[in-house]
Amino acid sequence: MYYRSPMSQRLFAISVIAFVAAHAAFAGGSSEPVRKSGIVLGTACTVTVYDRVPARTLDEVFQRLDDIEAEMSISYAGTELDTLNAEAGTGFHSVSQDTFTVIDRALEFSKESSGRFDLTIGPLVNLWGIGTDHARLPSQEEIDAAKALVGYEMVSIKRENHEVSLAIPGMVIDLGGIGKGYAADEAAKIIRAAGAERAIINLGGNVLAMGEKAPGTPWRVGVQHPDRSRGAIVGVIEVTNKTVVTSGIYERYFEAGGKRYHHILDPDTGYPVDNGLASVSVVTDSSMDADALSTILFAEGLEKGMAFAEARDNVEAIFIDREDHIYLSSGLQDNFELTDSEFEVTSLP
Amino acid sequence: MKPLDIGAITLSLAVTLAFTVRLFSASTGTPEVEIQASGTTYLYAMDRDQELDFEGPIGITHVSINNGKVRVVSSPCRDKICVNAGWLNAYPDWTACLPNRLILRVVAGEPEQGTPDAVSF
């Protein structure tokens, strides 16, 4: 029988402790993140998970994004929303839980913003074609005709049956200003269900930062420079379990007659919103809400938009104007690191 | 000291060293560029200069890896967002040509000090 000396017992214990400690260090958060990218929802999407998850989790996330695109896109024919729009003027039609959820929320935001955000903006979006190969400056007659088809008041819903009605033929619901946010929230649900708490979901610049980067360390999210190439930033905020969504004039636009026309359209005038702002970023909990709110705050303009944000619980905002001024809502005053000295953080005039 | 003691010490040191090396290498690996095109994902080391062509739905996107940096040199798209991104050299730098269905991403390498985890645009 082998006799283990006190010395060897101690050494054996040390070796076990060293092994367990090294394994804990490896498994306890220092492993490399898993990442998947793809072109979905009309944009480049990347999902990075910093905790261990089953290998299939990222595939499930991208399948979910594909499914949401197939339901809510109007960039191509045959989606559920495209079919609903084609049935405009013919009464109520049933849609999926996903599509109904987003239409319902978009309708609420349309009402709350008195139409600054309008889910029926589709005819104007299609007319201008900004971001497509057929972008052009329409005539005033064309704009007036399209405007006649825009109006959230002409949308009716029946929650019990997930039914939606568009009052007149030619109306077009466009969920482009809210759908990506919903998709990010749904992606987070899948990642959380897989047991992970730390992830960055980036759907074409709509960022959802799940959990915190490390215990006591928040995520650092940059805010895009309005005039530089994508990825160049003006500043950074630190967030834990928040989403950051930006609407800017630089993202999709075309130029005609020496003038730039961007993609955030004013339902009242039928033209791109022209109020001196370059971008608005919204920081909040729900990415769907942030998506819609960034459009609303941009369209409202600096003073009304800031008041709109301040009146809501748990909503913060960063406004950047075209003269390189940055305006922060009250909750971000101590949480914005300016990284570009050409810009100035300032107070409302 | 008995042979088993020496074995325990050796095992302990070897395991600790192995994990230390792995942890260290995970955070400072050589930069690589991951390129997704036409449904396939390609991985290239960025320490070797290369000129690469990728065929997409609207034509050829030309990518250059030079001196530890990577960029889209040309692509048959309208807005040239991918080309205008310029040289990329460290995680999490990336660009994409949506019309030609190409995503280019630096997937390893030490980010510059203060680099954010994501950019909202």
Short mmCIF file of C-alpha atoms in Angstrom, two decimals:
data_model
loop_
_atom_site.label_atom_id
_atom_site.label_comp_id
_atom_site.label_asym_id
_atom_site.label_seq_id
_atom_site.Cartn_x
_atom_site.Cartn_y
_atom_site.Cartn_z
CA MET A 1 0.00 0.00 0.00
CA TYR A 2 1.33 3.40 -0.97
CA TYR A 3 1.86 5.78 1.95
CA ARG A 4 1.38 9.43 1.15
CA SER A 5 3.67 11.66 3.26
CA PRO A 6 2.36 14.96 4.77
CA MET A 7 4.64 16.76 2.30
CA SER A 8 3.16 15.00 -0.70
CA GLN A 9 -0.37 15.55 0.61
CA ARG A 10 0.31 19.28 0.76
CA LEU A 11 1.79 19.31 -2.72
CA PHE A 12 -1.12 17.28 -4.05
CA ALA A 13 -3.54 19.79 -2.50
CA ILE A 14 -1.56 22.70 -4.01
CA SER A 15 -1.65 21.13 -7.45
CA VAL A 16 -5.43 20.58 -7.24
CA ILE A 17 -5.97 24.17 -6.10
CA ALA A 18 -3.74 25.49 -8.91
CA PHE A 19 -5.64 23.44 -11.46
CA VAL A 20 -9.05 24.56 -10.19
CA ALA A 21 -7.94 28.22 -9.97
CA ALA A 22 -6.54 28.19 -13.49
CA HIS A 23 -9.67 26.53 -14.81
CA ALA A 24 -11.87 29.05 -12.98
CA ALA A 25 -9.89 31.91 -14.49
CA PHE A 26 -10.37 30.45 -17.93
CA ALA A 27 -14.07 29.65 -17.57
CA GLY A 28 -14.99 32.67 -15.49
CA GLY A 29 -15.13 35.30 -18.20
CA SER A 30 -11.76 35.41 -19.85
CA SER A 31 -12.70 33.11 -22.69
CA GLU A 32 -12.84 34.72 -26.12
CA PRO A 33 -16.25 36.07 -27.12
CA VAL A 34 -18.23 34.33 -29.84
CA ARG A 35 -19.34 36.50 -32.70
CA LYS A 36 -21.45 36.23 -35.81
CA SER A 37 -22.06 38.77 -38.57
CA GLY A 38 -24.49 38.88 -41.45
CA ILE A 39 -26.41 41.20 -43.74
CA VAL A 40 -29.97 41.12 -42.42
CA LEU A 41 -32.74 43.72 -42.08
CA GLY A 42 -31.06 45.66 -44.88
CA THR A 43 -27.90 46.31 -42.89
CA ALA A 44 -24.73 44.75 -41.48
CA CYS A 45 -25.49 43.05 -38.18
CA THR A 46 -23.02 41.67 -35.65
CA VAL A 47 -23.85 39.87 -32.45
CA THR A 48 -21.06 39.24 -29.93
CA VAL A 49 -21.66 37.14 -26.82
CA TYR A 50 -19.11 37.37 -24.02
CA ASP A 51 -20.40 34.47 -21.93
CA ARG A 52 -20.40 30.83 -22.88
CA VAL A 53 -23.45 29.79 -24.85
CA PRO A 54 -24.32 26.71 -26.89
CA ALA A 55 -22.85 26.86 -30.39
CA ARG A 56 -26.30 27.07 -31.97
CA THR A 57 -27.32 30.23 -30.08
CA LEU A 58 -25.92 32.71 -32.62
CA ASP A 59 -27.52 30.73 -35.46
CA GLU A 60 -30.85 30.97 -33.64
CA VAL A 61 -30.39 34.73 -33.24
CA PHE A 62 -29.74 35.22 -36.95
CA GLN A 63 -32.65 32.93 -37.87
CA ARG A 64 -34.87 35.14 -35.71
CA LEU A 65 -33.56 38.27 -37.48
CA ASP A 66 -34.25 36.61 -40.85
CA ASP A 67 -37.78 35.76 -39.74
CA ILE A 68 -38.47 39.32 -38.56
CA GLU A 69 -37.18 40.69 -41.87
CA ALA A 70 -39.46 38.30 -43.76
CA GLU A 71 -42.39 39.62 -41.75
CA MET A 72 -41.75 43.36 -41.64
CA SER A 73 -39.55 44.45 -44.53
CA ILE A 74 -41.05 46.43 -47.38
CA SER A 75 -37.79 46.40 -49.33
CA TYR A 76 -38.97 43.39 -51.29
CA ALA A 77 -42.32 41.87 -52.27
CA GLY A 78 -44.03 39.04 -50.48
CA THR A 79 -43.38 39.90 -46.83
CA GLU A 80 -46.28 39.94 -44.42
CA LEU A 81 -46.19 43.72 -44.20
CA ASP A 82 -45.99 44.09 -47.97
CA THR A 83 -49.11 41.93 -48.27
CA LEU A 84 -50.92 43.96 -45.59
CA ASN A 85 -50.07 47.19 -47.44
CA ALA A 86 -51.34 45.75 -50.71
CA GLU A 87 -54.66 45.10 -48.95
CA ALA A 88 -55.03 48.73 -47.84
CA GLY A 89 -58.59 49.98 -48.16
CA THR A 90 -60.14 46.51 -47.86
CA GLY A 91 -60.83 46.27 -44.13
CA PHE A 92 -59.13 44.36 -41.34
CA HIS A 93 -56.48 41.72 -41.95
CA SER A 94 -54.76 39.43 -39.46
CA VAL A 95 -50.98 39.62 -39.00
CA SER A 96 -48.42 37.70 -36.92
CA GLN A 97 -47.73 38.41 -33.26
CA ASP A 98 -44.39 40.02 -34.22
CA THR A 99 -45.81 42.37 -36.83
CA PHE A 100 -48.78 43.26 -34.67
CA THR A 101 -46.58 44.04 -31.66
CA VAL A 102 -44.46 46.45 -33.68
CA ILE A 103 -47.43 48.08 -35.47
CA ASP A 104 -49.18 48.53 -32.12
CA ARG A 105 -46.14 50.22 -30.55
CA ALA A 106 -45.49 52.30 -33.69
CA LEU A 107 -49.09 53.50 -33.57
CA GLU A 108 -48.67 54.52 -29.92
CA PHE A 109 -45.53 56.52 -30.77
CA SER A 110 -47.31 58.08 -33.76
CA LYS A 111 -50.10 59.30 -31.49
CA GLU A 112 -47.78 60.40 -28.70
CA SER A 113 -45.63 62.43 -31.09
CA SER A 114 -48.68 63.87 -32.90
CA GLY A 115 -47.39 62.36 -36.12
CA ARG A 116 -43.75 63.51 -35.99
CA PHE A 117 -43.12 59.78 -36.11
CA ASP A 118 -45.78 58.29 -38.40
CA LEU A 119 -45.88 54.59 -39.18
CA THR A 120 -47.73 55.34 -42.44
CA ILE A 121 -44.83 57.37 -43.87
CA GLY A 122 -44.34 54.67 -46.55
CA PRO A 123 -45.72 56.55 -49.60
CA LEU A 124 -43.28 59.42 -49.01
CA VAL A 125 -40.37 57.03 -48.36
CA ASN A 126 -41.12 55.18 -51.58
CA LEU A 127 -41.51 58.41 -53.56
CA TRP A 128 -38.11 59.79 -52.53
CA GLY A 129 -36.38 56.40 -52.71
CA ILE A 130 -33.53 57.68 -50.52
CA GLY A 131 -30.96 54.94 -50.00
CA THR A 132 -32.05 53.13 -53.15
CA ASP A 133 -30.91 53.28 -56.77
CA HIS A 134 -33.98 55.32 -57.74
CA ALA A 135 -33.55 58.20 -55.28
CA ARG A 136 -34.75 61.48 -56.80
CA LEU A 137 -36.18 64.89 -56.01
CA PRO A 138 -39.97 64.58 -56.51
CA SER A 139 -42.25 67.32 -57.80
CA GLN A 140 -44.49 69.21 -55.37
CA GLU A 141 -47.54 67.56 -56.95
CA GLU A 142 -46.07 64.13 -56.29
CA ILE A 143 -45.26 65.07 -52.69
CA ASP A 144 -48.78 66.40 -52.10
CA ALA A 145 -50.28 63.22 -53.54
CA ALA A 146 -48.08 61.04 -51.30
CA LYS A 147 -48.84 63.18 -48.23
CA ALA A 148 -52.55 62.52 -48.72
CA LEU A 149 -51.82 58.83 -48.04
CA VAL A 150 -49.89 59.50 -44.83
CA GLY A 151 -51.77 59.63 -41.53
CA TYR A 152 -51.65 57.32 -38.52
CA GLU A 153 -55.27 58.31 -37.76
CA MET A 154 -56.28 56.15 -40.73
CA VAL A 155 -54.87 52.98 -39.10
CA SER A 156 -57.15 50.85 -36.95
CA ILE A 157 -56.19 47.78 -34.94
CA LYS A 158 -58.01 45.00 -33.10
CA ARG A 159 -55.75 43.68 -30.37
CA GLU A 160 -57.78 40.57 -29.64
CA ASN A 161 -57.29 39.16 -33.16
CA HIS A 162 -54.04 40.88 -34.17
CA GLU A 163 -55.88 42.61 -36.99
CA VAL A 164 -54.91 45.81 -38.78
CA SER A 165 -56.84 48.01 -41.19
CA LEU A 166 -55.52 50.77 -43.45
CA ALA A 167 -58.40 53.05 -44.40
CA ILE A 168 -57.57 53.91 -48.01
CA PRO A 169 -55.84 52.14 -50.90
CA GLY A 170 -52.26 53.24 -51.45
CA MET A 171 -51.43 53.65 -47.76
CA VAL A 172 -48.14 52.01 -46.78
CA ILE A 173 -47.00 51.14 -43.26
CA ASP A 174 -43.20 51.42 -43.04
CA LEU A 175 -41.64 49.93 -39.89
CA GLY A 176 -38.11 50.89 -40.91
CA GLY A 177 -37.95 53.37 -38.02
CA ILE A 178 -38.73 50.82 -35.31
CA GLY A 179 -38.32 47.25 -36.63
CA LYS A 180 -34.56 46.95 -36.08
CA GLY A 181 -35.04 47.94 -32.47
CA TYR A 182 -37.64 45.22 -31.99
CA ALA A 183 -35.27 42.74 -33.64
CA ALA A 184 -32.48 43.69 -31.20
CA ASP A 185 -34.80 43.16 -28.23
CA GLU A 186 -35.79 39.74 -29.59
CA ALA A 187 -32.14 38.79 -30.15
CA ALA A 188 -31.41 39.68 -26.52
CA LYS A 189 -34.21 37.37 -25.36
CA ILE A 190 -32.62 34.42 -27.17
CA ILE A 191 -29.17 35.16 -25.77
CA ARG A 192 -30.53 35.55 -22.25
CA ALA A 193 -32.51 32.30 -22.56
CA ALA A 194 -29.25 30.57 -23.52
CA GLY A 195 -27.80 31.58 -20.17
CA ALA A 196 -25.61 34.53 -21.21
CA GLU A 197 -25.73 37.93 -19.55
CA ARG A 198 -23.06 39.84 -21.50
CA ALA A 199 -23.45 40.61 -25.19
CA ILE A 200 -23.30 43.41 -27.72
CA ILE A 201 -26.04 43.29 -30.35
CA ASN A 202 -25.23 45.71 -33.15
CA LEU A 203 -27.84 45.88 -35.89
CA GLY A 204 -26.54 48.44 -38.34
CA GLY A 205 -25.49 50.88 -35.63
CA ASN A 206 -28.45 50.18 -33.33
CA VAL A 207 -26.52 48.99 -30.30
CA LEU A 208 -27.95 46.92 -27.47
CA ALA A 209 -25.38 46.33 -24.72
CA MET A 210 -26.54 43.44 -22.49
CA GLY A 211 -25.33 43.32 -18.91
CA GLU A 212 -21.96 44.83 -18.07
CA LYS A 213 -18.64 44.18 -19.74
CA ALA A 214 -17.10 42.80 -16.56
CA PRO A 215 -18.09 43.03 -12.90
CA GLY A 216 -18.12 46.75 -12.14
CA THR A 217 -17.03 47.71 -15.68
CA PRO A 218 -19.65 49.18 -18.03
CA TRP A 219 -19.61 48.96 -21.83
CA ARG A 220 -18.19 51.89 -23.78
CA VAL A 221 -20.39 52.94 -26.70
CA GLY A 222 -19.14 55.51 -29.19
CA VAL A 223 -21.31 58.14 -30.87
CA GLN A 224 -20.71 58.48 -34.61
CA HIS A 225 -19.04 61.61 -36.01
CA PRO A 226 -21.64 63.12 -38.40
CA ASP A 227 -19.14 64.02 -41.13
CA ARG A 228 -16.50 61.32 -40.97
CA SER A 229 -16.40 57.72 -42.14
CA ARG A 230 -18.34 55.13 -40.21
CA GLY A 231 -16.65 54.23 -36.92
CA ALA A 232 -15.16 57.70 -36.36
CA ILE A 233 -16.63 59.05 -33.13
CA VAL A 234 -17.15 62.35 -31.31
CA GLY A 235 -17.49 60.86 -27.85
CA VAL A 236 -18.17 57.84 -25.70
CA ILE A 237 -20.78 57.01 -23.08
CA GLU A 238 -20.60 54.18 -20.57
CA VAL A 239 -23.65 51.97 -20.25
CA THR A 240 -24.79 48.83 -18.48
CA ASN A 241 -27.76 46.93 -19.84
CA LYS A 242 -28.88 49.76 -22.15
CA THR A 243 -29.50 50.34 -25.80
CA VAL A 244 -28.09 53.24 -27.83
CA VAL A 245 -29.82 54.10 -31.11
CA THR A 246 -28.95 57.02 -33.38
CA SER A 247 -30.81 58.80 -36.18
CA GLY A 248 -28.56 60.92 -38.36
CA ILE A 249 -28.63 62.81 -41.63
CA TYR A 250 -25.40 61.13 -42.78
CA GLU A 251 -26.66 57.57 -42.85
CA ARG A 252 -28.74 57.59 -46.03
CA TYR A 253 -28.98 60.54 -48.38
CA PHE A 254 -28.59 61.71 -51.96
CA GLU A 255 -27.55 65.00 -53.49
CA ALA A 256 -29.36 66.97 -56.18
CA GLY A 257 -28.72 70.53 -57.37
CA GLY A 258 -25.92 70.90 -54.81
CA LYS A 259 -28.26 70.15 -51.89
CA ARG A 260 -28.21 67.07 -49.69
CA TYR A 261 -31.47 65.26 -49.02
CA HIS A 262 -31.38 62.81 -46.10
CA HIS A 263 -33.78 60.01 -45.21
CA ILE A 264 -35.61 61.37 -42.15
CA LEU A 265 -38.77 62.73 -43.72
CA ASP A 266 -41.19 65.24 -42.20
CA PRO A 267 -44.76 63.95 -42.66
CA ASP A 268 -46.07 67.54 -42.59
CA THR A 269 -43.91 69.01 -45.34
CA GLY A 270 -43.10 65.82 -47.22
CA TYR A 271 -39.42 66.87 -47.33
CA PRO A 272 -36.44 65.78 -45.23
CA VAL A 273 -36.47 67.33 -41.76
CA ASP A 274 -34.37 70.49 -41.90
CA ASN A 275 -33.81 71.85 -38.39
CA GLY A 276 -30.06 72.22 -38.02
CA LEU A 277 -29.56 68.85 -36.33
CA ALA A 278 -27.06 66.30 -37.60
CA SER A 279 -27.96 63.39 -35.31
CA VAL A 280 -29.80 62.33 -32.20
CA SER A 281 -28.81 59.33 -30.08
CA VAL A 282 -31.20 57.84 -27.55
CA VAL A 283 -30.16 55.77 -24.53
CA THR A 284 -32.84 53.68 -22.85
CA ASP A 285 -33.89 50.10 -21.98
CA SER A 286 -36.02 49.01 -24.94
CA SER A 287 -34.31 49.07 -28.32
CA MET A 288 -37.69 49.23 -30.06
CA ASP A 289 -38.55 52.38 -28.11
CA ALA A 290 -35.07 53.86 -28.71
CA ASP A 291 -35.44 53.29 -32.45
CA ALA A 292 -38.72 55.22 -32.62
CA LEU A 293 -37.63 57.85 -30.09
CA SER A 294 -34.47 58.73 -32.00
CA THR A 295 -36.62 59.61 -35.02
CA ILE A 296 -39.13 61.52 -32.88
CA LEU A 297 -36.49 63.57 -31.07
CA PHE A 298 -34.71 64.35 -34.33
CA ALA A 299 -37.95 65.46 -36.00
CA GLU A 300 -39.00 67.53 -33.00
CA GLY A 301 -35.74 69.46 -33.10
CA LEU A 302 -33.34 70.39 -30.33
CA GLU A 303 -35.53 72.19 -27.78
CA LYS A 304 -38.79 70.26 -28.14
CA GLY A 305 -36.92 67.00 -28.62
CA MET A 306 -34.88 67.51 -25.47
CA ALA A 307 -38.05 68.37 -23.54
CA PHE A 308 -39.69 65.21 -24.93
CA ALA A 309 -36.76 63.12 -23.67
CA GLU A 310 -36.59 64.80 -20.26
CA ALA A 311 -40.30 64.21 -19.73
CA ARG A 312 -39.87 60.45 -20.04
CA ASP A 313 -38.48 58.22 -17.32
CA ASN A 314 -35.27 56.43 -18.13
CA VAL A 315 -34.71 58.07 -21.53
CA GLU A 316 -31.50 59.99 -22.19
CA ALA A 317 -30.43 61.71 -25.40
CA ILE A 318 -27.45 63.21 -27.21
CA PHE A 319 -28.18 65.89 -29.82
CA ILE A 320 -25.49 66.97 -32.30
CA ASP A 321 -26.13 69.99 -34.48
CA ARG A 322 -24.51 70.93 -37.78
CA GLU A 323 -22.26 73.47 -36.09
CA ASP A 324 -20.42 70.87 -34.01
CA HIS A 325 -22.33 71.47 -30.79
CA ILE A 326 -23.31 68.56 -28.57
CA TYR A 327 -26.26 68.77 -26.18
CA LEU A 328 -26.79 66.18 -23.42
CA SER A 329 -29.91 65.31 -21.46
CA SER A 330 -29.64 65.66 -17.67
CA GLY A 331 -28.80 62.00 -17.04
CA LEU A 332 -25.77 62.08 -19.36
CA GLN A 333 -24.14 65.25 -18.05
CA ASP A 334 -21.55 63.23 -16.15
CA ASN A 335 -21.43 60.33 -18.57
CA PHE A 336 -20.10 61.66 -21.86
CA GLU A 337 -16.43 61.61 -22.72
CA LEU A 338 -15.70 64.03 -25.55
CA THR A 339 -13.09 62.50 -27.87
CA ASP A 340 -13.09 65.05 -30.70
CA SER A 341 -11.94 68.54 -29.74
CA GLU A 342 -13.60 70.10 -32.79
CA PHE A 343 -16.89 69.53 -31.00
CA GLU A 344 -18.15 71.36 -27.95
CA VAL A 345 -20.52 70.09 -25.30
CA THR A 346 -22.84 72.95 -24.53
CA SER A 347 -26.17 73.84 -22.90
CA LEU A 348 -29.43 74.61 -24.63
CA PRO A 349 -29.56 78.19 -25.90
CA MET B 1 10.85 14.53 -1.92
CA LYS B 2 9.30 11.52 -3.60
CA PRO B 3 8.71 11.00 -7.33
CA LEU B 4 4.99 11.64 -6.86
CA ASP B 5 5.73 15.00 -5.22
CA ILE B 6 7.86 16.04 -8.18
CA GLY B 7 5.09 14.88 -10.51
CA ALA B 8 2.50 16.94 -8.61
CA ILE B 9 4.67 20.06 -8.74
CA THR B 10 5.39 19.58 -12.44
CA LEU B 11 1.70 19.00 -13.24
CA SER B 12 0.68 22.03 -11.22
CA LEU B 13 3.17 24.31 -12.94
CA ALA B 14 2.38 22.95 -16.39
CA VAL B 15 -1.37 23.44 -16.01
CA THR B 16 -0.99 26.95 -14.61
CA LEU B 17 1.46 27.89 -17.37
CA ALA B 18 -0.79 26.47 -20.06
CA PHE B 19 -3.78 28.50 -18.94
CA THR B 20 -1.68 31.63 -18.51
CA VAL B 21 -0.38 31.33 -22.06
CA ARG B 22 -3.88 30.73 -23.38
CA LEU B 23 -5.36 33.70 -21.54
CA PHE B 24 -2.55 35.95 -22.70
CA SER B 25 -2.75 34.83 -26.31
CA ALA B 26 -6.53 35.36 -26.35
CA SER B 27 -6.13 39.09 -25.75
CA THR B 28 -3.13 39.87 -27.90
CA GLY B 29 -3.41 37.57 -30.93
CA THR B 30 -2.10 38.48 -34.36
CA PRO B 31 -4.69 40.51 -36.28
CA GLU B 32 -6.78 38.57 -38.72
CA VAL B 33 -9.45 39.78 -41.10
CA GLU B 34 -12.70 37.88 -41.51
CA ILE B 35 -14.43 38.46 -44.82
CA GLN B 36 -17.94 37.21 -45.51
CA ALA B 37 -18.88 37.11 -49.17
CA SER B 38 -21.33 35.06 -51.21
CA GLY B 39 -22.35 33.10 -48.14
CA THR B 40 -18.79 31.98 -47.30
CA THR B 41 -16.58 33.23 -44.49
CA TYR B 42 -12.83 33.61 -45.20
CA LEU B 43 -10.11 34.29 -42.65
CA TYR B 44 -6.77 35.91 -43.57
CA ALA B 45 -3.74 36.69 -41.43
CA MET B 46 -2.91 40.38 -41.75
CA ASP B 47 0.85 39.91 -41.46
CA ARG B 48 1.03 38.80 -45.10
CA ASP B 49 0.35 41.25 -47.95
CA GLN B 50 -2.38 40.05 -50.31
CA GLU B 51 -4.70 41.35 -53.04
CA LEU B 52 -8.10 39.65 -52.97
CA ASP B 53 -11.18 39.68 -55.20
CA PHE B 54 -14.64 38.66 -54.00
CA GLU B 55 -17.54 38.16 -56.36
CA GLY B 56 -20.95 39.36 -55.18
CA PRO B 57 -24.35 39.99 -56.74
CA ILE B 58 -23.26 43.25 -58.42
CA GLY B 59 -19.66 42.42 -59.31
CA ILE B 60 -16.18 42.22 -57.84
CA THR B 61 -15.10 43.80 -54.55
CA HIS B 62 -11.32 44.20 -54.38
CA VAL B 63 -9.66 44.02 -50.95
CA SER B 64 -6.02 44.75 -50.16
CA ILE B 65 -4.05 43.55 -47.13
CA ASN B 66 -0.88 45.58 -46.81
CA ASN B 67 1.58 46.12 -43.99
CA GLY B 68 -0.76 44.81 -41.30
CA LYS B 69 -3.76 46.83 -42.51
CA VAL B 70 -6.75 45.97 -44.69
CA ARG B 71 -9.07 48.04 -46.87
CA VAL B 72 -11.67 47.78 -49.60
CA VAL B 73 -9.96 49.25 -52.65
CA SER B 74 -12.91 49.12 -55.01
CA SER B 75 -16.47 47.85 -55.18
CA PRO B 76 -19.18 48.36 -57.80
CA CYS B 77 -21.58 49.98 -55.31
CA ARG B 78 -23.12 53.45 -55.47
CA ASP B 79 -22.22 55.04 -52.15
CA LYS B 80 -18.65 53.66 -51.69
CA ILE B 81 -19.11 53.55 -47.90
CA CYS B 82 -16.89 50.46 -47.85
CA VAL B 83 -14.10 52.17 -49.82
CA ASN B 84 -14.36 55.38 -47.80
CA ALA B 85 -13.82 53.42 -44.58
CA GLY B 86 -10.13 53.43 -45.52
CA TRP B 87 -7.48 51.32 -43.81
CA LEU B 88 -8.54 49.13 -40.89
CA ASN B 89 -6.01 47.52 -38.58
CA ALA B 90 -7.41 46.43 -35.22
CA TYR B 91 -10.44 44.88 -33.63
CA PRO B 92 -13.25 46.07 -33.67
CA ASP B 93 -12.67 47.87 -37.02
CA TRP B 94 -15.08 46.78 -39.75
CA THR B 95 -16.82 47.85 -42.93
CA ALA B 96 -19.38 46.38 -45.28
CA CYS B 97 -20.56 46.64 -48.86
CA LEU B 98 -24.26 45.97 -48.48
CA PRO B 99 -25.08 46.00 -52.23
CA ASN B 100 -22.39 43.41 -52.92
CA ARG B 101 -23.20 41.47 -49.72
CA LEU B 102 -19.69 41.65 -48.25
CA ILE B 103 -18.71 42.19 -44.61
CA LEU B 104 -15.09 42.75 -43.63
CA ARG B 105 -14.09 42.64 -39.98
CA VAL B 106 -10.79 42.68 -38.10
CA VAL B 107 -11.28 39.89 -35.58
CA ALA B 108 -8.16 39.85 -33.44
CA GLY B 109 -5.43 42.16 -32.40
CA GLU B 110 -5.07 44.64 -29.60
CA PRO B 111 -7.53 47.58 -29.89
CA GLU B 112 -6.15 51.04 -29.35
CA GLN B 113 -6.48 52.45 -25.85
CA GLY B 114 -9.98 53.80 -25.28
CA THR B 115 -11.54 52.08 -28.29
CA PRO B 116 -15.27 51.72 -27.61
CA ASP B 117 -16.94 48.31 -27.57
CA ALA B 118 -19.43 49.46 -30.22
CA VAL B 119 -20.37 52.58 -32.18
CA SER B 120 -23.94 53.82 -32.55
CA PHE B 121 -24.57 55.45 -35.94
#
